[in-house]
Amino acid sequence: MRNILVTNALPYANGPIHMGHLLGYIQADIWVRAMRAMGHDVTYVCADDAHGTAIMLRAEANGISPEQQIANVQKEHIRDFDGFGVHFDHYDSTHSDTNRARASEIYVKNREAGNIAVRPVSQLFDPEKGMFLSDRFIKGTCPKCKAEDQYGDSCEVCGTTYNATELLNPKSTLSGATPVEKSSDHYFFKLPNFGEYLQKWTRDEGRLPVSIANKLDEWFEAGLADWDISRDAPYFGFEIPDAPNKYFYVWVDAPIGYMSSFENYIKTKRPELSFDDFWKKDSKNEVYHFIGKDIVYFHALFWPAMLEGANYRTPSGLFVNGFLTVNGQKMSKSRGTFIKAETYLQHLNPEYLRYYFASKLSDKVEDSDLNLDDFVQKVNSDLVGKVVNIASRCAKFINTKFDNKLSATCAEPELVQSFIDAGDSIAKAYEAREFSTAIREIMALADKANQYIDEKKPWALAKIEGEEQQVLDVCSVGINLFRQLAVYLAPVLPTLAAQVQDFLKLDRFDFASAKTALVDHEIALFQPLMQRVDPKAVAAMVDASKDSLAAPAAEPVKAEKKKEKKAEKKPEPKVGEAEIIGIEDFMKVDLRVAEVLEAATVEGSDKLLQLTLNVGEAEPRNVFSGIREFYQPEDLKGKLVVMVANLAPRKMRFGISNGMVLAAGNGEGVWVISPESGAKAGDKVS
C-alpha cells in the first residue's frame, strides 16, 4: 500500500467554477478513486485561493468585506464540486491561521538561508490617506507638453509615457493632497540561487511531463530572475513577517495552501496522520499536484525552490492538463459554450461529463474538446446502449423467473475470467492517467458482453419449455460481466457504481473484490440506472449559458475623435483585403511580453476586462481589453501575453488604457497571444 497526498490547483475565490476548471478536478478525482480502488491510502485536499487585489475590489464592489466575499464563494465552489462527485477529504481556504503560520515560517527560513533580497523602489505617497498611490490615483501636469490634468503614467494629449514621479504639480485623486516621493521596499525571492537545483529537479524521471521539462529549459537558457513576492498595502493577504504594511504576493501563500489544507485535515479529521511524514525532507510518501498548463512555471520553478530553501520535501510529480475548448472553439458566452458548473447541473447528469472527459484524457499535456454532439452520441452509445443495457437485459429474468438468485455455477468460466484478468491492464492505465486507454478497454469488454448475450438470446430461450436453466446461466454470466464493467468504471462513475453495488448487494466494490465470479448470489430488484442524454437538455443548457454582449461605448478623447473623422475619409478595403502599410510603419510598433498581475471585470461593461500588466517597467500598466466574452479574470492571472507598448494612451470612461493586448480571432472565438514559456515580462517581441 502506498501513502499518497493529492492536491488540485486552487480555484480563485473571485468567481464560479466552469467547465474549463472541471477538466482538471475531474481528472484528479478519477485518479484518486482509482488508486483507492487498488488499495492505496490516498488523501485528497484542496482550498480556495483567497488573496489578492481582485478579491479586495470584488468585495468592495459587492459592499461586503473580503472575508465575507471569500466565504460566499467557497460555499458555491463546494456545492459545485459535490455536484460533480469531486469529493475532497478536506476543502480549506488560503485565508486561514494555519496557512498564515506556514507561509511565514517558509518565508523566514528562506530569509535566514539568504534567499530573500530587499530593494527600494521610489513611489508617490499620499500623506493624508497614508498609502502609496498607483498611477490611476495621481493626476498632474505632463512633463513634456505641460498639459494639465493628466494621469500618472501617460499624457492623453501628446502620448508621452513617464513615471508618476516625473509629473509636475501632482495631486492625489483620492484626497487632493500633494503626494510626496517616498521609497518603498520590495521583497524578492532569489530564484537564481536555485538554478542548478531546479535544472536537475525538473529532469528527475517522472517528476514532470517531458514536454513541460523541455519548455522550462528555455527559462534556464534565458536566465532566472529574482521574483517580486511583496505587495504594498492596501492588499488583501498576509503581512510579511517583520515588514509592516508589506504583503505576500498571492502566489507565495497559494501553493503553501496545499500544506496548510493537509495540516488542517489532520487536525480535524485524521489525527493518526503526521504532517512530517508527508512534508519532511526525506519523506518516502508521495505528493502529487494536478494543475493546468497555464500555471506550470509557478509550480515547477518558484514552488520547489521555496520548499527547498525552507528544507521541505518537493512534490513527487506534477500532473498537467491542457485547456478545454467546446465544439472546437474557445468557450464563449455569446455561443452559450462558457458553461458554469451550476448551469450544467441544472440540466444534465454530472456523470455524463465525467465519462466524456475520461474518454478524452491521457498523460499528455494536450487540450481537450467538449464536442456537444459527440458528447450526446458517446454517452448514449457507450453508457446507456452498451453498459447499462447489459444489466437491463439480464436482470429482469433473474428478478421475475429465478427469485432474484444467480446460478449456482458459472456457465462461462473462461469468459468471466477474461474480464477479471483485464482488470490488471485497466488498473495500470488508470495509474498512468491514461484514462482514455482504460475507457477503450472497458468498452471493448462491453462489446464482448453484448455479443455474448446477443448470441445466446435469453429472451428467445425463455420462450422454450425446458430451457429455464440455460436462461438462468446466460443471464447470470451477463450480470457477472456487467459487475466487472461497473467496478472498472467506478472511479469515473461513482454514483452509478454505488447504485450497482446496491443492486448486486455487495459489501465491497474495489478492484480486489471483483476477482471471483458471483455464484448462487442474491441480487436486488433492478431499477433503471441511467437515462439517455436528451439533446433538448443540452440545447437548454447552452441557451441558459448565453450572455448579452451589449456594452456602453467608450468615450475617446478629442484628439482621437479627430483622428477617427480623418480616417473615415479613407476608402475602406474590400472584403477579404487588408489595408496595406509600409514596413517602416510596422517597425514602429513596440511589442513587449507582459505578465498579467491582476485581472478584473469592469463594472458597466460586458466586454471589457481591466488588466494590470508587468512590462518590465518600474510601474505596471493599466490596460482595458475587450475579451471578457472569451476570458474570465482567473483565466488570465499570472499569464504571459504580448502587448503593444507604444500606443498612445486611450481615455475611456472607465479610465486610461495604456497599451493593447494582442489577440487573434476567426469570427467565432478570440485567443490571447502568448509567448513561449521561456519569455519573461519586458522582453521585446520581434
XYZ file of C-alpha atoms in Angstrom:
686
model
C 0.000 0.000 0.000
C 1.257 3.440 -0.933
C 0.589 6.598 1.096
C -0.292 9.422 -1.282
C -1.298 13.070 -0.906
C -3.089 14.593 -3.899
C -3.960 18.253 -4.436
C -5.676 20.230 -7.168
C -4.867 23.740 -8.343
C -6.654 26.158 -6.024
C -9.694 27.843 -7.631
C -9.650 31.617 -7.244
C -12.267 32.872 -4.778
C -13.483 35.525 -7.179
C -15.942 33.698 -9.379
C -17.786 30.468 -10.201
C -16.475 27.082 -11.326
C -16.935 26.418 -15.052
C -16.341 23.532 -17.464
C -12.731 24.545 -18.088
C -11.973 24.299 -14.385
C -13.737 20.954 -14.016
C -11.468 19.206 -16.502
C -8.585 19.213 -14.003
C -10.691 18.488 -10.923
C -12.493 15.551 -12.511
C -9.164 14.178 -13.748
C -7.710 14.276 -10.231
C -10.835 12.838 -8.618
C -10.846 9.872 -11.038
C -7.189 9.163 -10.293
C -7.748 9.362 -6.536
C -10.697 6.967 -6.720
C -8.776 4.564 -8.966
C -5.758 4.492 -6.656
C -8.031 3.834 -3.681
C -9.756 1.050 -5.616
C -6.309 -0.534 -5.988
C -5.866 -0.497 -2.206
C -3.714 2.612 -1.662
C -4.208 5.188 1.114
C -4.878 8.472 -0.694
C -5.600 11.837 0.916
C -7.193 14.401 -1.386
C -7.248 18.077 -0.351
C -7.818 21.458 -1.925
C -8.625 25.050 -0.932
C -9.842 28.341 -2.313
C -7.126 30.774 -3.405
C -8.457 33.677 -1.371
C -5.987 36.587 -1.609
C -5.144 39.434 -3.956
C -6.287 42.803 -5.210
C -9.058 41.296 -7.350
C -10.702 39.796 -4.253
C -10.469 43.121 -2.446
C -12.002 45.016 -5.370
C -14.779 42.465 -5.891
C -15.694 42.615 -2.209
C -15.742 46.404 -2.321
C -17.981 46.350 -5.390
C -20.333 43.939 -3.618
C -20.398 46.085 -0.491
C -19.052 43.331 1.748
C -15.784 42.506 3.458
C -13.173 40.390 1.676
C -13.712 37.709 4.338
C -17.419 37.566 3.528
C -16.657 37.561 -0.189
C -14.414 34.510 0.025
C -16.792 32.727 2.412
C -19.686 33.175 -0.032
C -17.673 31.932 -2.994
C -16.306 28.971 -1.054
C -19.840 27.727 -0.382
C -20.564 27.908 -4.116
C -17.351 26.095 -5.022
C -18.001 23.275 -2.556
C -21.574 22.937 -3.844
C -20.376 22.645 -7.447
C -17.597 20.163 -6.658
C -20.020 17.993 -4.703
C -22.444 18.154 -7.604
C -19.846 16.646 -9.932
C -18.715 13.971 -7.487
C -15.374 15.682 -6.858
C -15.038 14.725 -3.208
C -12.112 16.219 -1.352
C -11.242 14.812 2.057
C -10.809 18.425 3.134
C -11.541 21.732 1.411
C -9.916 24.749 3.003
C -9.075 28.398 2.288
C -5.673 30.040 1.946
C -7.018 32.725 4.299
C -6.533 30.578 7.400
C -4.402 30.943 10.512
C -2.656 27.683 9.621
C -1.702 28.981 6.201
C -0.559 32.297 7.637
C 1.742 30.494 10.081
C 3.118 28.094 7.463
C 3.708 30.884 4.904
C 5.525 32.974 7.496
C 7.657 30.022 8.521
C 8.693 29.199 4.946
C 9.494 32.848 4.267
C 11.590 33.211 7.442
C 13.522 30.018 6.708
C 14.314 31.295 3.217
C 15.270 34.684 4.601
C 17.631 33.097 7.103
C 19.128 30.999 4.309
C 19.923 34.142 2.300
C 17.226 33.671 -0.319
C 15.419 36.993 0.203
C 16.527 40.374 -1.118
C 15.078 43.790 -0.340
C 15.385 46.638 -2.826
C 13.824 50.117 -2.593
C 11.540 51.440 -5.298
C 10.511 55.114 -5.436
C 6.751 55.693 -5.413
C 4.390 58.593 -4.745
C 2.746 58.566 -1.348
C -0.471 60.283 -0.227
C 0.308 61.808 3.203
C -3.387 62.269 4.050
C -4.577 58.778 3.046
C -1.361 57.228 4.311
C -0.895 54.990 1.284
C 1.214 54.596 -1.812
C -0.585 55.643 -4.961
C -0.848 53.672 -8.139
C -0.761 55.707 -11.371
C -4.548 55.830 -11.688
C -4.793 57.708 -8.364
C -2.419 60.524 -9.415
C -3.013 63.486 -11.732
C -0.786 66.407 -12.645
C 0.880 68.332 -15.460
C 2.599 66.478 -18.299
C 6.374 66.985 -18.009
C 6.713 67.243 -21.813
C 3.788 69.227 -23.285
C 2.644 70.755 -19.984
C -0.956 69.584 -20.487
C -2.813 69.619 -17.183
C -4.995 67.008 -15.516
C -3.013 64.017 -16.796
C -2.726 60.635 -15.102
C 0.453 59.358 -13.505
C 1.576 57.075 -16.324
C 0.973 58.898 -19.608
C -0.303 62.044 -21.273
C -3.567 61.876 -23.186
C -2.619 64.927 -25.242
C 0.891 64.204 -26.518
C 1.054 60.477 -25.802
C 4.225 60.622 -23.716
C 4.652 57.886 -21.129
C 6.502 58.604 -17.903
C 6.900 57.606 -14.286
C 4.462 59.174 -11.872
C 7.356 60.824 -10.072
C 8.015 62.900 -13.212
C 4.577 64.591 -13.177
C 4.560 68.332 -12.476
C 2.254 69.528 -9.696
C 0.959 66.017 -8.910
C -2.223 65.596 -6.875
C -3.815 62.559 -5.288
C -7.227 61.853 -6.796
C -8.221 60.228 -3.503
C -7.626 63.177 -1.189
C -6.454 66.094 -3.340
C -3.243 66.193 -1.336
C 0.128 66.737 -2.951
C 1.860 63.355 -2.896
C 5.424 63.054 -1.764
C 8.054 60.822 -3.250
C 8.784 58.017 -0.888
C 10.884 54.901 -1.097
C 9.030 51.598 -0.825
C 10.909 48.402 -0.155
C 10.070 45.443 -2.369
C 10.906 41.932 -1.266
C 12.348 39.477 -3.756
C 12.882 35.731 -3.705
C 16.306 34.915 -5.152
C 15.255 32.320 -7.683
C 18.722 32.288 -9.365
C 20.076 30.724 -6.145
C 18.247 27.563 -7.180
C 19.112 27.487 -10.890
C 21.289 24.375 -10.787
C 18.962 22.605 -8.357
C 15.881 23.316 -10.487
C 17.527 22.156 -13.704
C 18.114 18.776 -12.099
C 14.754 18.717 -10.316
C 12.761 19.329 -13.494
C 14.605 16.482 -15.223
C 14.120 13.866 -12.498
C 12.348 10.902 -14.079
C 8.591 11.054 -13.638
C 8.623 14.476 -11.993
C 7.249 16.426 -14.956
C 5.901 15.639 -18.407
C 8.817 15.684 -20.848
C 7.180 18.420 -22.925
C 6.968 20.654 -19.853
C 10.572 19.975 -18.862
C 11.665 20.911 -22.379
C 9.758 24.201 -22.170
C 11.316 25.024 -18.822
C 14.769 24.710 -20.380
C 14.017 27.966 -22.183
C 13.733 29.713 -18.807
C 17.099 28.378 -17.738
C 18.705 29.417 -21.013
C 17.318 32.949 -20.660
C 18.492 33.120 -17.042
C 16.307 33.054 -13.942
C 15.455 36.390 -12.332
C 14.554 37.405 -8.792
C 10.836 37.069 -8.088
C 8.969 40.001 -6.530
C 6.999 38.445 -3.670
C 5.680 41.601 -1.986
C 2.772 43.979 -2.474
C 2.149 47.275 -0.694
C -0.946 47.958 1.373
C -3.819 48.079 0.774
C -3.816 44.426 -0.195
C -5.921 41.504 0.969
C -3.474 38.885 2.131
C -0.887 38.050 4.777
C 1.576 40.593 6.090
C 5.211 39.669 5.586
C 6.943 38.971 8.928
C 8.935 41.934 10.215
C 7.704 44.050 7.297
C 4.695 46.141 8.346
C 2.298 47.016 5.511
C 4.070 44.626 3.154
C 2.014 41.667 1.992
C 2.873 38.368 0.403
C 2.040 38.300 -3.285
C -0.844 35.845 -3.739
C 1.349 33.265 -5.481
C 3.520 32.976 -2.375
C 0.887 31.694 0.029
C -1.354 29.983 -2.551
C 0.716 26.796 -3.033
C 1.529 26.766 0.669
C -2.233 26.252 0.942
C -1.619 22.649 -0.142
C 0.376 22.129 3.032
C -1.963 24.006 5.362
C -5.073 22.313 3.967
C -3.486 18.924 4.666
C -2.424 20.168 8.088
C -5.969 21.242 8.948
C -7.293 17.907 7.668
C -5.013 16.073 10.065
C -6.057 18.283 12.974
C -9.791 17.923 12.378
C -10.300 14.507 10.782
C -7.275 12.188 10.817
C -5.017 12.831 13.802
C -3.276 9.495 13.199
C -1.558 11.005 10.160
C 1.646 13.016 10.526
C 2.399 16.239 8.691
C 6.122 15.468 8.723
C 5.568 12.013 7.235
C 4.476 13.756 4.047
C 6.407 17.032 4.065
C 9.734 16.406 5.799
C 12.806 16.430 3.591
C 13.373 12.669 3.331
C 9.701 11.579 3.245
C 9.040 8.382 1.290
C 5.349 9.147 0.946
C 4.124 10.618 -2.322
C 2.770 14.107 -3.063
C 1.201 14.981 -6.414
C -0.254 18.245 -7.737
C -2.851 18.226 -10.517
C -2.597 21.608 -12.295
C -3.374 23.340 -15.578
C -0.589 24.065 -18.023
C -1.002 27.835 -17.558
C 0.449 27.731 -14.024
C 3.310 25.307 -14.623
C 6.115 27.806 -14.068
C 4.812 28.714 -10.612
C 4.684 25.038 -9.637
C 7.833 23.851 -11.405
C 10.157 26.753 -10.533
C 9.038 29.015 -7.682
C 7.270 26.359 -5.593
C 10.029 23.715 -5.445
C 12.615 26.454 -4.885
C 10.649 27.858 -1.930
C 10.302 24.364 -0.444
C 13.955 23.507 -0.972
C 15.020 26.821 0.557
C 12.896 26.072 3.645
C 14.200 22.484 3.911
C 10.904 20.797 2.992
C 10.341 17.988 0.523
C 9.187 18.830 -3.003
C 6.330 17.254 -4.995
C 6.808 13.731 -6.305
C 5.235 14.860 -9.552
C 3.180 17.471 -11.354
C 0.284 16.140 -13.415
C -0.553 18.766 -16.031
C -3.736 19.071 -18.086
C -4.379 21.294 -21.101
C -7.198 23.729 -21.735
C -10.791 22.907 -22.646
C -12.494 24.006 -25.824
C -16.171 23.490 -26.616
C -17.137 22.484 -30.145
C -13.562 23.157 -31.203
C -13.612 26.790 -30.078
C -12.657 28.854 -27.051
C -15.539 28.851 -24.581
C -17.868 31.706 -25.490
C -20.719 33.427 -23.699
C -22.266 34.575 -26.955
C -22.435 30.988 -28.221
C -23.502 29.662 -24.831
C -20.441 27.457 -24.511
C -18.976 29.247 -21.496
C -20.838 26.854 -19.228
C -20.793 27.227 -15.465
C -20.839 24.122 -13.305
C -24.064 25.301 -11.710
C -25.747 25.715 -15.094
C -24.705 22.245 -16.255
C -26.063 20.639 -13.075
C -29.440 22.274 -13.664
C -29.805 20.399 -16.962
C -27.669 17.254 -17.131
C -26.356 14.297 -15.143
C -22.808 15.162 -13.977
C -21.629 11.603 -14.638
C -22.138 12.181 -18.362
C -19.385 14.804 -18.240
C -17.106 12.715 -16.021
C -17.298 9.881 -18.542
C -16.775 12.127 -21.566
C -13.724 13.801 -20.024
C -12.294 10.402 -19.046
C -12.674 9.198 -22.627
C -10.507 12.119 -23.745
C -7.807 12.351 -21.071
C -4.300 10.910 -21.175
C -0.976 11.655 -19.503
C -0.120 14.048 -22.358
C -0.339 17.826 -21.883
C -2.996 18.243 -24.541
C -6.064 20.423 -24.859
C -9.411 18.624 -24.722
C -12.524 19.418 -26.716
C -16.072 19.034 -25.456
C -17.958 18.477 -28.698
C -21.574 18.575 -27.636
C -22.882 16.383 -30.479
C -20.169 13.796 -29.829
C -20.919 14.102 -26.107
C -24.550 13.082 -26.642
C -23.648 10.253 -29.014
C -20.837 8.810 -26.880
C -22.750 8.797 -23.598
C -25.876 7.313 -25.174
C -23.941 4.705 -27.144
C -21.400 3.657 -24.506
C -23.051 4.032 -21.130
C -26.713 3.500 -21.956
C -26.515 1.409 -25.131
C -23.648 -0.854 -24.066
C -23.033 -0.956 -20.308
C -26.372 -0.346 -18.584
C -28.148 -2.272 -21.307
C -26.413 -5.492 -20.194
C -27.976 -5.319 -16.749
C -31.417 -4.359 -18.005
C -31.420 -7.270 -20.489
C -30.443 -9.874 -17.903
C -31.777 -8.706 -14.552
C -35.452 -8.893 -15.464
C -35.194 -12.649 -15.942
C -33.312 -13.154 -12.653
C -35.856 -10.976 -10.833
C -39.034 -12.459 -12.305
C -38.203 -16.111 -13.025
C -35.451 -17.116 -10.581
C -36.341 -15.444 -7.297
C -33.506 -12.868 -7.598
C -30.837 -15.573 -7.288
C -27.912 -16.077 -9.688
C -26.947 -19.523 -10.936
C -25.092 -21.806 -8.504
C -22.328 -22.339 -11.055
C -20.595 -20.137 -13.640
C -21.583 -21.402 -17.089
C -18.800 -19.484 -18.889
C -15.795 -19.512 -16.542
C -13.257 -18.664 -19.263
C -15.252 -15.685 -20.478
C -15.787 -14.327 -16.971
C -12.125 -14.929 -16.112
C -11.026 -12.965 -19.201
C -12.994 -9.993 -17.853
C -11.388 -10.416 -14.426
C -7.901 -10.675 -15.931
C -8.456 -7.459 -17.916
C -8.564 -5.588 -14.614
C -4.767 -5.560 -14.322
C -4.338 -3.721 -17.625
C -7.170 -1.307 -16.835
C -5.695 -0.560 -13.398
C -2.311 0.200 -14.949
C -3.947 2.583 -17.417
C -5.691 4.410 -14.580
C -2.486 4.673 -12.571
C -0.639 6.098 -15.584
C -3.509 8.615 -16.041
C -4.217 7.064 -19.439
C -7.933 7.299 -18.803
C -8.862 7.192 -22.488
C -6.994 3.883 -22.782
C -8.861 2.478 -19.778
C -12.192 3.549 -21.281
C -11.382 1.926 -24.627
C -10.508 -1.349 -22.902
C -13.691 -1.252 -20.801
C -15.870 -0.552 -23.833
C -14.196 -3.386 -25.757
C -15.244 -5.675 -22.891
C -18.767 -4.220 -23.031
C -18.919 -5.113 -26.737
C -17.875 -8.700 -25.904
C -20.538 -8.935 -23.207
C -23.274 -7.704 -25.527
C -22.077 -10.053 -28.262
C -22.349 -12.994 -25.844
C -25.909 -12.042 -24.859
C -26.906 -11.492 -28.497
C -25.587 -14.938 -29.416
C -27.314 -16.709 -26.513
C -30.619 -14.794 -26.855
C -32.048 -15.415 -23.377
C -35.300 -13.731 -24.383
C -35.778 -16.417 -27.060
C -34.679 -19.263 -24.751
C -37.211 -18.101 -22.161
C -39.997 -18.997 -24.588
C -38.792 -22.587 -24.937
C -40.013 -25.078 -22.366
C -37.190 -26.837 -20.539
C -34.555 -24.146 -21.169
C -35.015 -22.410 -17.827
C -31.581 -23.398 -16.513
C -29.854 -22.105 -19.619
C -31.704 -18.806 -19.303
C -30.541 -18.564 -15.703
C -26.951 -19.471 -16.648
C -26.765 -16.980 -19.512
C -28.269 -14.115 -17.512
C -26.043 -14.906 -14.514
C -22.982 -14.702 -16.763
C -24.313 -11.397 -18.132
C -24.717 -9.996 -14.611
C -21.163 -11.084 -13.764
C -19.778 -9.373 -16.857
C -21.782 -6.253 -16.005
C -20.394 -6.327 -12.462
C -16.820 -6.297 -13.807
C -17.565 -3.327 -16.092
C -19.188 -1.374 -13.256
C -16.195 -1.983 -10.955
C -13.788 -0.790 -13.655
C -15.917 2.289 -14.330
C -16.385 3.124 -10.632
C -13.558 5.740 -10.498
C -15.243 7.571 -13.381
C -18.882 6.976 -12.416
C -19.035 6.800 -8.603
C -22.789 7.407 -8.397
C -23.568 4.682 -10.931
C -21.133 2.361 -9.132
C -22.912 2.926 -5.806
C -26.251 2.107 -7.440
C -24.825 -1.076 -8.961
C -23.283 -2.073 -5.645
C -26.715 -1.784 -4.020
C -28.351 -3.680 -6.881
C -25.824 -6.521 -6.573
C -25.899 -6.452 -2.748
C -22.118 -6.301 -2.432
C -20.184 -5.161 0.640
C -17.145 -4.113 -1.412
C -16.709 -2.670 -4.862
C -12.937 -2.213 -5.224
C -10.773 -3.977 -7.790
C -9.709 -6.778 -5.420
C -13.335 -7.630 -4.606
C -14.026 -8.464 -8.252
C -11.501 -11.297 -8.577
C -14.079 -14.074 -8.299
C -17.404 -14.648 -10.002
C -20.740 -14.207 -8.246
C -22.469 -17.583 -7.939
C -25.600 -18.538 -6.014
C -25.760 -14.841 -5.107
C -28.886 -12.857 -4.395
C -29.454 -9.560 -6.172
C -31.977 -6.786 -5.630
C -34.818 -5.768 -7.885
C -33.335 -3.961 -10.865
C -34.024 -0.229 -11.138
C -33.179 1.936 -14.175
C -29.585 3.150 -13.740
C -29.076 5.860 -16.350
C -31.226 7.749 -18.828
C -30.173 8.696 -22.328
C -28.894 12.229 -22.852
C -31.701 14.363 -24.231
C -30.318 16.730 -26.920
C -33.027 19.205 -25.865
C -31.475 19.368 -22.388
C -28.076 20.131 -23.947
C -29.647 22.869 -26.069
C -31.366 24.315 -22.988
C -28.048 24.343 -21.117
C -26.369 26.197 -23.967
C -29.222 28.689 -24.173
C -29.066 29.305 -20.411
C -25.326 29.992 -20.728
C -25.686 32.759 -23.284
C -24.978 36.292 -22.106
C -25.656 39.701 -23.581
C -22.610 41.366 -25.106
C -24.060 44.841 -25.291
C -21.835 47.394 -23.574
C -21.709 51.183 -23.430
C -19.275 52.586 -25.941
C -16.048 54.006 -24.592
C -15.657 57.734 -24.931
C -12.481 58.673 -26.849
C -10.637 61.914 -26.175
C -10.918 64.804 -28.621
C -7.637 64.078 -30.333
C -8.817 60.556 -31.049
C -12.145 61.807 -32.384
C -10.299 63.975 -34.907
C -8.248 61.004 -35.995
C -11.395 58.917 -36.412
C -13.053 61.589 -38.588
C -9.957 61.783 -40.710
C -9.853 58.037 -41.022
C -13.449 57.970 -42.246
C -12.343 59.716 -45.444
C -10.070 56.808 -46.313
C -11.509 54.234 -48.689
C -12.358 51.029 -46.864
C -10.520 47.914 -48.054
C -12.691 45.432 -49.922
C -13.890 42.282 -48.205
C -11.031 39.809 -47.989
C -8.426 42.546 -48.378
C -6.264 44.159 -45.724
C -5.158 47.765 -45.604
C -1.538 47.921 -46.769
C 1.074 49.662 -44.605
C 4.770 50.071 -45.186
C 7.453 48.152 -43.318
C 8.639 51.425 -41.840
C 5.235 51.825 -40.137
C 5.255 48.286 -38.845
C 8.749 48.698 -37.408
C 7.465 51.498 -35.178
C 5.312 49.027 -33.230
C 6.909 48.125 -29.896
C 5.786 44.609 -28.974
C 6.580 43.502 -25.431
C 5.982 40.438 -23.276
C 3.757 41.320 -20.306
C 2.750 39.381 -17.209
C -0.862 39.721 -16.075
C -0.527 40.682 -12.414
C -4.219 41.252 -11.846
C -7.376 40.918 -13.938
C -10.849 42.142 -13.064
C -14.204 42.704 -14.695
C -15.215 46.287 -15.418
C -18.419 47.469 -13.825
C -20.722 48.824 -16.509
C -19.165 46.860 -19.366
C -19.939 43.358 -20.611
C -16.964 43.391 -22.990
C -14.006 44.740 -21.046
C -11.525 43.262 -18.627
C -9.174 45.527 -16.693
C -5.629 44.133 -16.744
C -2.673 45.174 -14.610
C 0.427 44.265 -16.608
C 4.075 43.969 -15.675
C 6.018 45.093 -18.761
C 9.392 45.175 -17.055
C 8.996 48.839 -16.104
C 9.058 50.466 -12.675
C 5.254 50.694 -12.649
C 2.718 48.233 -14.035
C 0.495 49.259 -16.946
C -3.285 49.522 -16.812
C -4.913 48.142 -19.975
C -8.569 47.618 -20.851
C -9.133 44.696 -23.211
C -12.395 43.725 -24.918
C -12.034 39.980 -24.298
C -14.484 39.427 -21.462
C -16.688 37.304 -23.727
C -13.931 34.756 -24.021
C -11.940 35.033 -20.781
C -12.666 35.258 -17.078
C -10.239 37.206 -14.854
C -8.958 33.999 -13.261
C -8.084 32.625 -16.715
C -5.540 35.413 -17.255
C -3.994 35.968 -13.839
C -0.308 35.003 -13.979
C -0.419 34.521 -17.743
C 2.218 35.926 -20.117
C 0.755 37.903 -23.024
C 2.056 40.068 -25.853
C 1.151 43.746 -25.882
C 1.711 46.841 -27.996
C 3.650 49.016 -25.581
C 3.918 52.270 -27.527
C 0.289 53.001 -28.345
C -0.908 56.434 -27.335
C -2.886 56.152 -24.078
C -6.623 55.903 -24.674
C -9.026 57.655 -22.343
C -12.140 55.605 -21.746
C -14.995 56.311 -19.391
C -13.609 53.588 -17.145
C -10.096 55.060 -17.024
C -6.912 55.217 -19.114
C -5.850 52.231 -21.192
C -2.100 52.335 -21.679
C -1.425 49.727 -24.337
C -3.093 46.906 -26.202
C -3.026 43.154 -25.552
C -2.742 41.191 -28.789
C -5.331 38.545 -29.601
C -6.358 36.617 -32.700
C -9.850 35.616 -33.757
C -11.773 33.909 -36.531
C -15.237 35.348 -36.024
C -16.198 32.539 -33.656
C -13.651 32.959 -30.895
C -10.728 35.038 -29.717
C -7.425 33.787 -28.316
C -4.971 35.959 -26.433
C -1.500 35.614 -27.939
C 1.084 34.221 -25.526
C 4.857 33.963 -25.963
C 6.819 30.779 -25.485
C 7.219 29.786 -21.837
C 10.854 30.924 -21.790
C 9.856 34.547 -22.178
C 9.685 36.989 -19.299
C 7.991 40.294 -18.668
C 9.605 43.183 -20.548
C 11.150 41.083 -23.333
C 10.853 42.622 -26.789
C 8.967 40.580 -29.380
C 10.362 40.668 -32.882
